[in-house]
Amino acid sequence: MYQDEYKRWAAADLQDFDLNQELNAIAGDDEAIKDRFAVALEFGTAGLRGTLGAGTNRMNIWVVRQATQGVADWVKTQGGTQTVAISYDSRLKGWNFARAAAGVLAANGIHVRIYDELMPVPALSFATRYYKCNAGIMVTASHNPAKYNGYKAYGPDGCQLTDDAVAVVYDVIQKTDVLTGAKYVSFAEGVEKGLIQFVGDDCKDAFYEAIEARQVRPGLAKTAGLKLVYSPLNGTGLVPVTRVLKDIGITDITIVPEQEYPNGYFTTCSYPNPEIFDALKMGLELAKKENADLMLATDPDADRVGIAMKCPDGSYELVTGNEMGVLLLDYICQGRQEKGTLPQKPVAVMSIVSTPLADKVAAHYGVELRHVLTGFKWIGDQIAQLEAAGETERFIFGFEESYGYLAGPYVRDKDAVIASMLICEMAAYYRSIGSSIKQRLEEIYQQYGRYYNKVDAFEFPGLSGMDKMKGIMAQLRQTPPTEFAGKKVVKVTDYAEPAKTGLPKANVLTYTLDDGATIVVRPSGTEPKIKTYFTTLGKDLAEAQAEKDKLAAAVKPLLA
């Protein structure tokens, strides 16, 4: 079966030199052929993601065309403007895939608005809403290594596609022959017919205006003298982030030179993920050299941002996604209260795996903090509910522990551009009153308790990996643990039971312990991993860390 498919590809005109070369190179290698052709990349909730290369189990223009035919058929049932927005980041083949998608949509009579330069996820979400599109497509593999690319599909609200829409798209993909099934015209022909147009400056400017309108203390950053080192990690952040920062008055910005310009090979860090130290290493070295107040890095599609803050002794400390979520929530609430711009009945939103410390901060300011499933589309869904009730202005902030933040309803996905602006404004504010981000974080811990958050991951590779993961989750439900490391389980929340949680069904278990600590167990939706999220409390960091280590040791045998 897979050998036949390989032969069909090898005989076809694939319009891509690299694909032909790869197919020639694997001739006679059964294992390599099987790996590429035995299965197809699956179109899931986040779209497609896979290794670049030839075959149905790889990312290439043919798989992109097939997926886009699925999106096109769904769009055709939707009425509306019959328009789709497209963007792409710095990954290899990104522009090729974006044009391939545009060509399929145009062949289906659907209008396209495509960026003429690489732009991040939030800009795509914004354009989808700005042009009242039926859908949006972002060509990206987020923070995966260089050999990956991917394809995220968005709905008319600028949120990632709903499960119902994904089911329709997937159904069409199953019926569409990967090499011959998708309708297609060349990019040039689509432009000539007026079906493909570039995103206009009006849309780009409106995006920046929407972000800058969310300043908490407008004008403050101009006079604070903040010194910043920034790395776009060879992705899309350079233009939007530096533009917004300069607009609000932060001009002392040193860019990490090796990571400044788009480079899909990501030669300076194998894993361009601002959550991990290696990605920030060069930026940290430069920050020390420049004596910067702050070091900032955005991932390739600029929807997530990581930072290192300067400590009083001159060293730099990485800030976790949970800590930054709490710092921003605290800063926005405090600043907007002071300025009289906090709305009536304000709402913030966070994922169920994020820190309970945020609940304490929200309660302090009288803010309703809603808990949603992991995945930023659920935060977007909460904004949509407020919008439907005519109460969009109530939404002040949303975050998840994996470094995703959003302040304002102008897009429906996480946005490293606004997060970078607010982090810098916050740093400038604390500097202007003789304090710092580090000092404020310590004050928060003194006020609410020393929380410690840590995520561990257990990998289950190979074909049997997914089955093992299912077995472990089933076992945890059949014989629920009653204690961990001598701490009694006082509450188990099973998100597979929507009637009890009030949330959509999800394969997640949360254990609340008698000392206030929590353990969340959640299989990853995109990788063969089970993730465990620990929150512990201690009188200081060392004690909280020691508590976490005890709990992790108790959890380990259950996931072996």
CSV table of C-alpha atoms in Angstrom, one decimal, residues 158-463:
chain,number,residue,atom,x,y,z
A,158,GLY,CA,-9.9,35.0,15.2
A,159,CYS,CA,-9.8,31.9,17.6
A,160,GLN,CA,-8.4,28.6,16.5
A,161,LEU,CA,-11.1,26.5,14.7
A,162,THR,CA,-13.8,24.9,16.8
A,163,ASP,CA,-13.8,21.1,17.1
A,164,ASP,CA,-17.0,21.0,15.0
A,165,ALA,CA,-15.3,22.9,12.1
A,166,VAL,CA,-12.2,20.7,12.4
A,167,ALA,CA,-14.4,17.6,12.0
A,168,VAL,CA,-15.8,19.0,8.8
A,169,VAL,CA,-12.3,20.0,7.5
A,170,TYR,CA,-10.9,16.6,8.4
A,171,ASP,CA,-13.7,14.8,6.7
A,172,VAL,CA,-13.1,16.6,3.4
A,173,ILE,CA,-9.3,15.9,3.7
A,174,GLN,CA,-10.0,12.2,4.0
A,175,LYS,CA,-11.9,12.3,0.7
A,176,THR,CA,-9.4,14.6,-1.1
A,177,ASP,CA,-6.6,12.8,-3.1
A,178,VAL,CA,-3.4,14.4,-1.8
A,179,LEU,CA,-1.9,14.8,-5.3
A,180,THR,CA,-4.9,15.4,-7.6
A,181,GLY,CA,-7.9,16.3,-5.3
A,182,ALA,CA,-7.4,19.9,-4.4
A,183,LYS,CA,-8.4,22.7,-6.9
A,184,TYR,CA,-5.5,25.0,-7.6
A,185,VAL,CA,-4.5,28.1,-9.5
A,186,SER,CA,-1.1,29.7,-9.4
A,187,PHE,CA,-0.6,32.6,-7.1
A,188,ALA,CA,-0.1,35.0,-10.0
A,189,GLU,CA,-3.4,33.9,-11.6
A,190,GLY,CA,-5.2,34.4,-8.2
A,191,VAL,CA,-3.8,37.9,-8.0
A,192,GLU,CA,-4.8,38.7,-11.7
A,193,LYS,CA,-8.3,37.5,-11.0
A,194,GLY,CA,-8.5,39.9,-8.0
A,195,LEU,CA,-9.0,36.9,-5.6
A,196,ILE,CA,-5.7,37.2,-3.9
A,197,GLN,CA,-4.8,40.6,-2.3
A,198,PHE,CA,-2.2,41.6,0.2
A,199,VAL,CA,-3.1,42.8,3.7
A,200,GLY,CA,-3.3,46.6,3.6
A,201,ASP,CA,-1.4,49.1,5.7
A,202,ASP,CA,-4.7,50.1,7.2
A,203,CYS,CA,-5.0,46.7,8.8
A,204,LYS,CA,-1.4,46.6,10.0
A,205,ASP,CA,-1.7,50.1,11.5
A,206,ALA,CA,-5.0,49.2,13.2
A,207,PHE,CA,-3.3,46.2,14.8
A,208,TYR,CA,-0.6,48.4,16.3
A,209,GLU,CA,-3.2,51.0,17.4
A,210,ALA,CA,-5.2,48.3,19.2
A,211,ILE,CA,-2.2,47.1,21.1
A,212,GLU,CA,-1.0,50.6,22.1
A,213,ALA,CA,-4.5,51.6,23.3
A,214,ARG,CA,-4.0,48.9,26.0
A,215,GLN,CA,-1.2,50.8,27.8
A,216,VAL,CA,-1.9,50.9,31.5
A,217,ARG,CA,0.1,54.1,32.2
A,218,PRO,CA,0.4,55.9,28.8
A,219,GLY,CA,3.4,58.1,28.4
A,220,LEU,CA,5.3,56.7,31.4
A,221,ALA,CA,7.8,54.6,29.4
A,222,LYS,CA,9.1,57.7,27.6
A,223,THR,CA,10.8,59.0,30.8
A,224,ALA,CA,11.8,55.9,32.7
A,225,GLY,CA,15.1,55.2,30.8
A,226,LEU,CA,14.6,51.5,30.5
A,227,LYS,CA,17.4,49.6,28.9
A,228,LEU,CA,16.3,46.5,27.0
A,229,VAL,CA,18.0,43.5,25.3
A,230,TYR,CA,15.6,41.8,22.9
A,231,SER,CA,15.7,38.6,20.8
A,232,PRO,CA,13.1,37.7,18.1
A,233,LEU,CA,14.8,34.2,18.0
A,234,ASN,CA,15.1,34.6,14.2
A,235,GLY,CA,11.3,34.7,14.0
A,236,THR,CA,8.5,37.3,13.3
A,237,GLY,CA,8.8,39.5,16.4
A,238,LEU,CA,11.4,42.0,15.2
A,239,VAL,CA,9.2,44.4,13.3
A,240,PRO,CA,6.0,44.4,15.4
A,241,VAL,CA,7.7,44.3,18.8
A,242,THR,CA,10.3,47.0,18.2
A,243,ARG,CA,7.7,49.2,16.5
A,244,VAL,CA,5.3,49.1,19.4
A,245,LEU,CA,8.1,49.6,22.0
A,246,LYS,CA,9.5,52.6,20.1
A,247,ASP,CA,5.9,54.0,19.7
A,248,ILE,CA,5.4,53.9,23.5
A,249,GLY,CA,8.8,55.5,24.1
A,250,ILE,CA,11.2,52.6,24.8
A,251,THR,CA,14.2,53.3,22.5
A,252,ASP,CA,17.2,51.9,24.2
A,253,ILE,CA,16.8,48.4,22.7
A,254,THR,CA,19.8,46.2,21.8
A,255,ILE,CA,18.8,43.3,19.5
A,256,VAL,CA,20.8,40.0,19.8
A,257,PRO,CA,22.6,40.3,16.4
A,258,GLU,CA,22.7,36.5,15.7
A,259,GLN,CA,19.0,36.2,16.3
A,260,GLU,CA,17.8,39.4,14.8
A,261,TYR,CA,16.7,38.5,11.3
A,262,PRO,CA,14.4,35.7,10.1
A,263,ASN,CA,16.2,32.4,9.7
A,264,GLY,CA,14.3,29.1,9.5
A,265,TYR,CA,17.3,27.1,10.4
A,266,PHE,CA,17.4,28.6,13.9
A,267,THR,CA,21.2,28.0,13.9
A,268,THR,CA,21.7,29.6,17.3
A,269,CYS,CA,19.3,27.5,19.3
A,270,SER,CA,18.0,24.0,18.3
A,271,TYR,CA,14.7,24.6,20.1
A,272,PRO,CA,13.5,28.3,19.6
A,273,ASN,CA,11.3,28.2,22.7
A,274,PRO,CA,11.5,31.1,25.2
A,275,GLU,CA,10.5,28.7,27.9
A,276,ILE,CA,13.9,27.0,27.9
A,277,PHE,CA,17.2,28.4,29.0
A,278,ASP,CA,19.2,27.6,25.8
A,279,ALA,CA,17.0,29.8,23.7
A,280,LEU,CA,17.7,32.8,26.0
A,281,LYS,CA,21.4,32.1,26.5
A,282,MET,CA,22.8,34.6,23.9
A,283,GLY,CA,20.4,37.2,25.1
A,284,LEU,CA,21.4,36.8,28.7
A,285,GLU,CA,25.1,37.1,27.8
A,286,LEU,CA,24.4,40.3,25.9
A,287,ALA,CA,22.2,41.7,28.8
A,288,LYS,CA,25.1,41.2,31.2
A,289,LYS,CA,27.4,43.0,28.8
A,290,GLU,CA,25.0,45.9,28.2
A,291,ASN,CA,23.9,46.0,31.9
A,292,ALA,CA,20.3,45.9,30.7
A,293,ASP,CA,17.3,46.1,33.0
A,294,LEU,CA,15.5,43.4,31.2
A,295,MET,CA,16.0,40.7,28.5
A,296,LEU,CA,13.1,39.7,26.4
A,297,ALA,CA,12.7,36.9,23.8
A,298,THR,CA,9.7,36.0,21.5
A,299,ASP,CA,9.2,32.7,19.8
A,300,PRO,CA,9.2,32.3,16.0
A,301,ASP,CA,5.5,33.1,15.5
A,302,ALA,CA,5.6,35.7,18.3
A,303,ASP,CA,2.7,34.5,20.3
A,304,ARG,CA,4.8,33.8,23.4
A,305,VAL,CA,7.4,35.7,25.3
A,306,GLY,CA,10.0,34.8,27.9
A,307,ILE,CA,12.1,37.2,30.0
A,308,ALA,CA,15.0,37.5,32.3
A,309,MET,CA,14.9,40.3,35.0
A,310,LYS,CA,17.9,42.0,36.6
A,311,CYS,CA,18.2,41.3,40.3
A,312,PRO,CA,19.6,43.8,42.8
A,313,ASP,CA,23.0,41.9,42.9
A,314,GLY,CA,23.3,42.4,39.1
A,315,SER,CA,22.6,38.8,38.2
A,316,TYR,CA,19.7,37.9,35.9
A,317,GLU,CA,16.8,35.6,36.8
A,318,LEU,CA,14.4,33.9,34.4
A,319,VAL,CA,10.7,34.5,35.1
A,320,THR,CA,8.3,31.6,34.7
A,321,GLY,CA,5.1,31.9,32.7
A,322,ASN,CA,3.1,31.6,35.9
A,323,GLU,CA,5.1,34.4,37.6
A,324,MET,CA,4.8,36.7,34.6
A,325,GLY,CA,1.0,36.0,34.4
A,326,VAL,CA,0.7,37.0,38.1
A,327,LEU,CA,2.9,40.0,37.7
A,328,LEU,CA,1.0,41.3,34.7
A,329,LEU,CA,-2.4,40.6,36.3
A,330,ASP,CA,-1.3,42.5,39.4
A,331,TYR,CA,0.2,45.4,37.4
A,332,ILE,CA,-2.9,45.8,35.1
A,333,CYS,CA,-5.3,45.7,38.1
A,334,GLN,CA,-3.3,48.1,40.3
A,335,GLY,CA,-2.5,50.5,37.4
A,336,ARG,CA,-6.1,50.6,36.0
A,337,GLN,CA,-7.5,51.0,39.5
A,338,GLU,CA,-5.1,53.9,40.1
A,339,LYS,CA,-6.1,55.5,36.7
A,340,GLY,CA,-9.8,54.8,37.1
A,341,THR,CA,-9.8,52.7,33.9
A,342,LEU,CA,-10.7,49.4,35.5
A,343,PRO,CA,-14.1,48.4,34.2
A,344,GLN,CA,-17.1,47.4,36.3
A,345,LYS,CA,-17.1,43.7,37.1
A,346,PRO,CA,-13.7,43.0,35.5
A,347,VAL,CA,-12.9,39.6,34.2
A,348,ALA,CA,-9.5,37.8,33.8
A,349,VAL,CA,-9.1,34.2,32.5
A,350,MET,CA,-6.5,31.6,33.0
A,351,SER,CA,-6.0,27.9,32.1
A,352,ILE,CA,-6.7,25.2,34.7
A,353,VAL,CA,-3.0,24.3,34.9
A,354,SER,CA,-1.9,27.8,35.8
A,355,THR,CA,-1.0,28.9,39.3
A,356,PRO,CA,-3.6,29.4,42.1
A,357,LEU,CA,-1.5,32.4,43.2
A,358,ALA,CA,-3.4,34.3,40.4
A,359,ASP,CA,-6.7,33.5,42.2
A,360,LYS,CA,-5.4,35.3,45.3
A,361,VAL,CA,-4.3,38.3,43.3
A,362,ALA,CA,-7.6,38.6,41.4
A,363,ALA,CA,-9.6,38.3,44.6
A,364,HIS,CA,-7.5,41.1,46.2
A,365,TYR,CA,-8.5,43.5,43.4
A,366,GLY,CA,-12.1,42.3,43.1
A,367,VAL,CA,-11.5,40.7,39.7
A,368,GLU,CA,-13.5,37.6,38.6
A,369,LEU,CA,-10.9,35.1,37.5
A,370,ARG,CA,-12.3,32.4,35.2
A,371,HIS,CA,-10.7,29.0,34.8
A,372,VAL,CA,-10.7,27.3,31.3
A,373,LEU,CA,-9.2,24.3,29.7
A,374,THR,CA,-5.6,24.4,28.3
A,375,GLY,CA,-5.4,26.0,24.9
A,376,PHE,CA,-5.8,29.7,24.3
A,377,LYS,CA,-8.9,29.2,22.2
A,378,TRP,CA,-10.8,28.6,25.5
A,379,ILE,CA,-9.6,32.1,26.7
A,380,GLY,CA,-10.8,33.5,23.3
A,381,ASP,CA,-14.1,31.7,23.9
A,382,GLN,CA,-14.6,33.6,27.2
A,383,ILE,CA,-14.0,36.9,25.4
A,384,ALA,CA,-16.5,35.8,22.7
A,385,GLN,CA,-19.1,35.1,25.4
A,386,LEU,CA,-18.5,38.6,26.9
A,387,GLU,CA,-18.8,40.1,23.4
A,388,ALA,CA,-22.1,38.3,22.7
A,389,ALA,CA,-23.4,39.9,25.9
A,390,GLY,CA,-22.1,43.4,24.8
A,391,GLU,CA,-19.6,43.4,27.7
A,392,THR,CA,-16.2,43.0,25.9
A,393,GLU,CA,-14.7,45.8,27.9
A,394,ARG,CA,-14.9,43.7,31.1
A,395,PHE,CA,-12.1,41.4,29.8
A,396,ILE,CA,-8.8,42.8,31.1
A,397,PHE,CA,-6.3,39.9,30.9
A,398,GLY,CA,-5.8,36.2,30.0
A,399,PHE,CA,-2.8,33.9,30.4
A,400,GLU,CA,-1.6,30.4,30.5
A,401,GLU,CA,1.5,29.1,32.2
A,402,SER,CA,3.3,28.3,28.9
A,403,TYR,CA,4.2,32.0,28.4
A,404,GLY,CA,1.0,33.1,26.6
A,405,TYR,CA,-0.6,36.4,27.5
A,406,LEU,CA,-3.3,38.7,26.1
A,407,ALA,CA,-4.7,42.0,27.4
A,408,GLY,CA,-7.7,43.2,25.4
A,409,PRO,CA,-10.2,41.6,23.0
A,410,TYR,CA,-8.7,42.8,19.6
A,411,VAL,CA,-7.4,39.3,18.9
A,412,ARG,CA,-8.3,35.9,20.1
A,413,ASP,CA,-5.0,34.2,20.6
A,414,LYS,CA,-2.0,34.8,22.7
A,415,ASP,CA,0.0,37.9,21.7
A,416,ALA,CA,3.7,38.4,22.5
A,417,VAL,CA,3.6,41.9,21.0
A,418,ILE,CA,1.2,43.3,23.6
A,419,ALA,CA,2.8,41.1,26.3
A,420,SER,CA,6.3,42.6,25.4
A,421,MET,CA,4.8,46.1,25.5
A,422,LEU,CA,3.2,45.6,28.9
A,423,ILE,CA,6.2,43.8,30.4
A,424,CYS,CA,8.4,46.7,29.4
A,425,GLU,CA,5.9,49.3,30.6
A,426,MET,CA,5.7,47.4,33.9
A,427,ALA,CA,9.5,47.3,34.2
A,428,ALA,CA,9.7,51.0,33.4
A,429,TYR,CA,7.1,51.8,36.0
A,430,TYR,CA,8.8,49.9,38.8
A,431,ARG,CA,12.1,51.5,37.8
A,432,SER,CA,10.5,55.0,37.9
A,433,ILE,CA,9.4,54.4,41.6
A,434,GLY,CA,12.8,53.0,42.6
A,435,SER,CA,11.6,49.4,42.5
A,436,SER,CA,12.0,46.5,40.0
A,437,ILE,CA,10.0,43.5,38.7
A,438,LYS,CA,12.1,41.3,41.0
A,439,GLN,CA,11.2,43.4,44.0
A,440,ARG,CA,7.5,43.4,43.1
A,441,LEU,CA,7.5,39.6,42.7
A,442,GLU,CA,9.0,39.2,46.2
A,443,GLU,CA,6.3,41.5,47.6
A,444,ILE,CA,3.6,39.4,46.0
A,445,TYR,CA,5.1,36.3,47.5
A,446,GLN,CA,5.2,38.0,50.9
A,447,GLN,CA,1.6,39.1,50.6
A,448,TYR,CA,0.0,35.8,49.4
A,449,GLY,CA,2.5,33.0,50.3
A,450,ARG,CA,5.6,31.5,48.6
A,451,TYR,CA,4.1,29.5,45.7
A,452,TYR,CA,6.2,27.3,43.5
A,453,ASN,CA,5.1,25.9,40.1
A,454,LYS,CA,6.9,23.2,38.1
A,455,VAL,CA,5.9,21.1,35.1
A,456,ASP,CA,7.4,17.7,34.6
A,457,ALA,CA,6.9,15.6,31.4
A,458,PHE,CA,7.0,11.9,30.9
A,459,GLU,CA,7.6,10.7,27.3
A,460,PHE,CA,6.0,7.7,25.7
A,461,PRO,CA,7.6,7.4,22.3
A,462,GLY,CA,6.8,4.8,19.6
A,463,LEU,CA,3.6,3.4,18.2
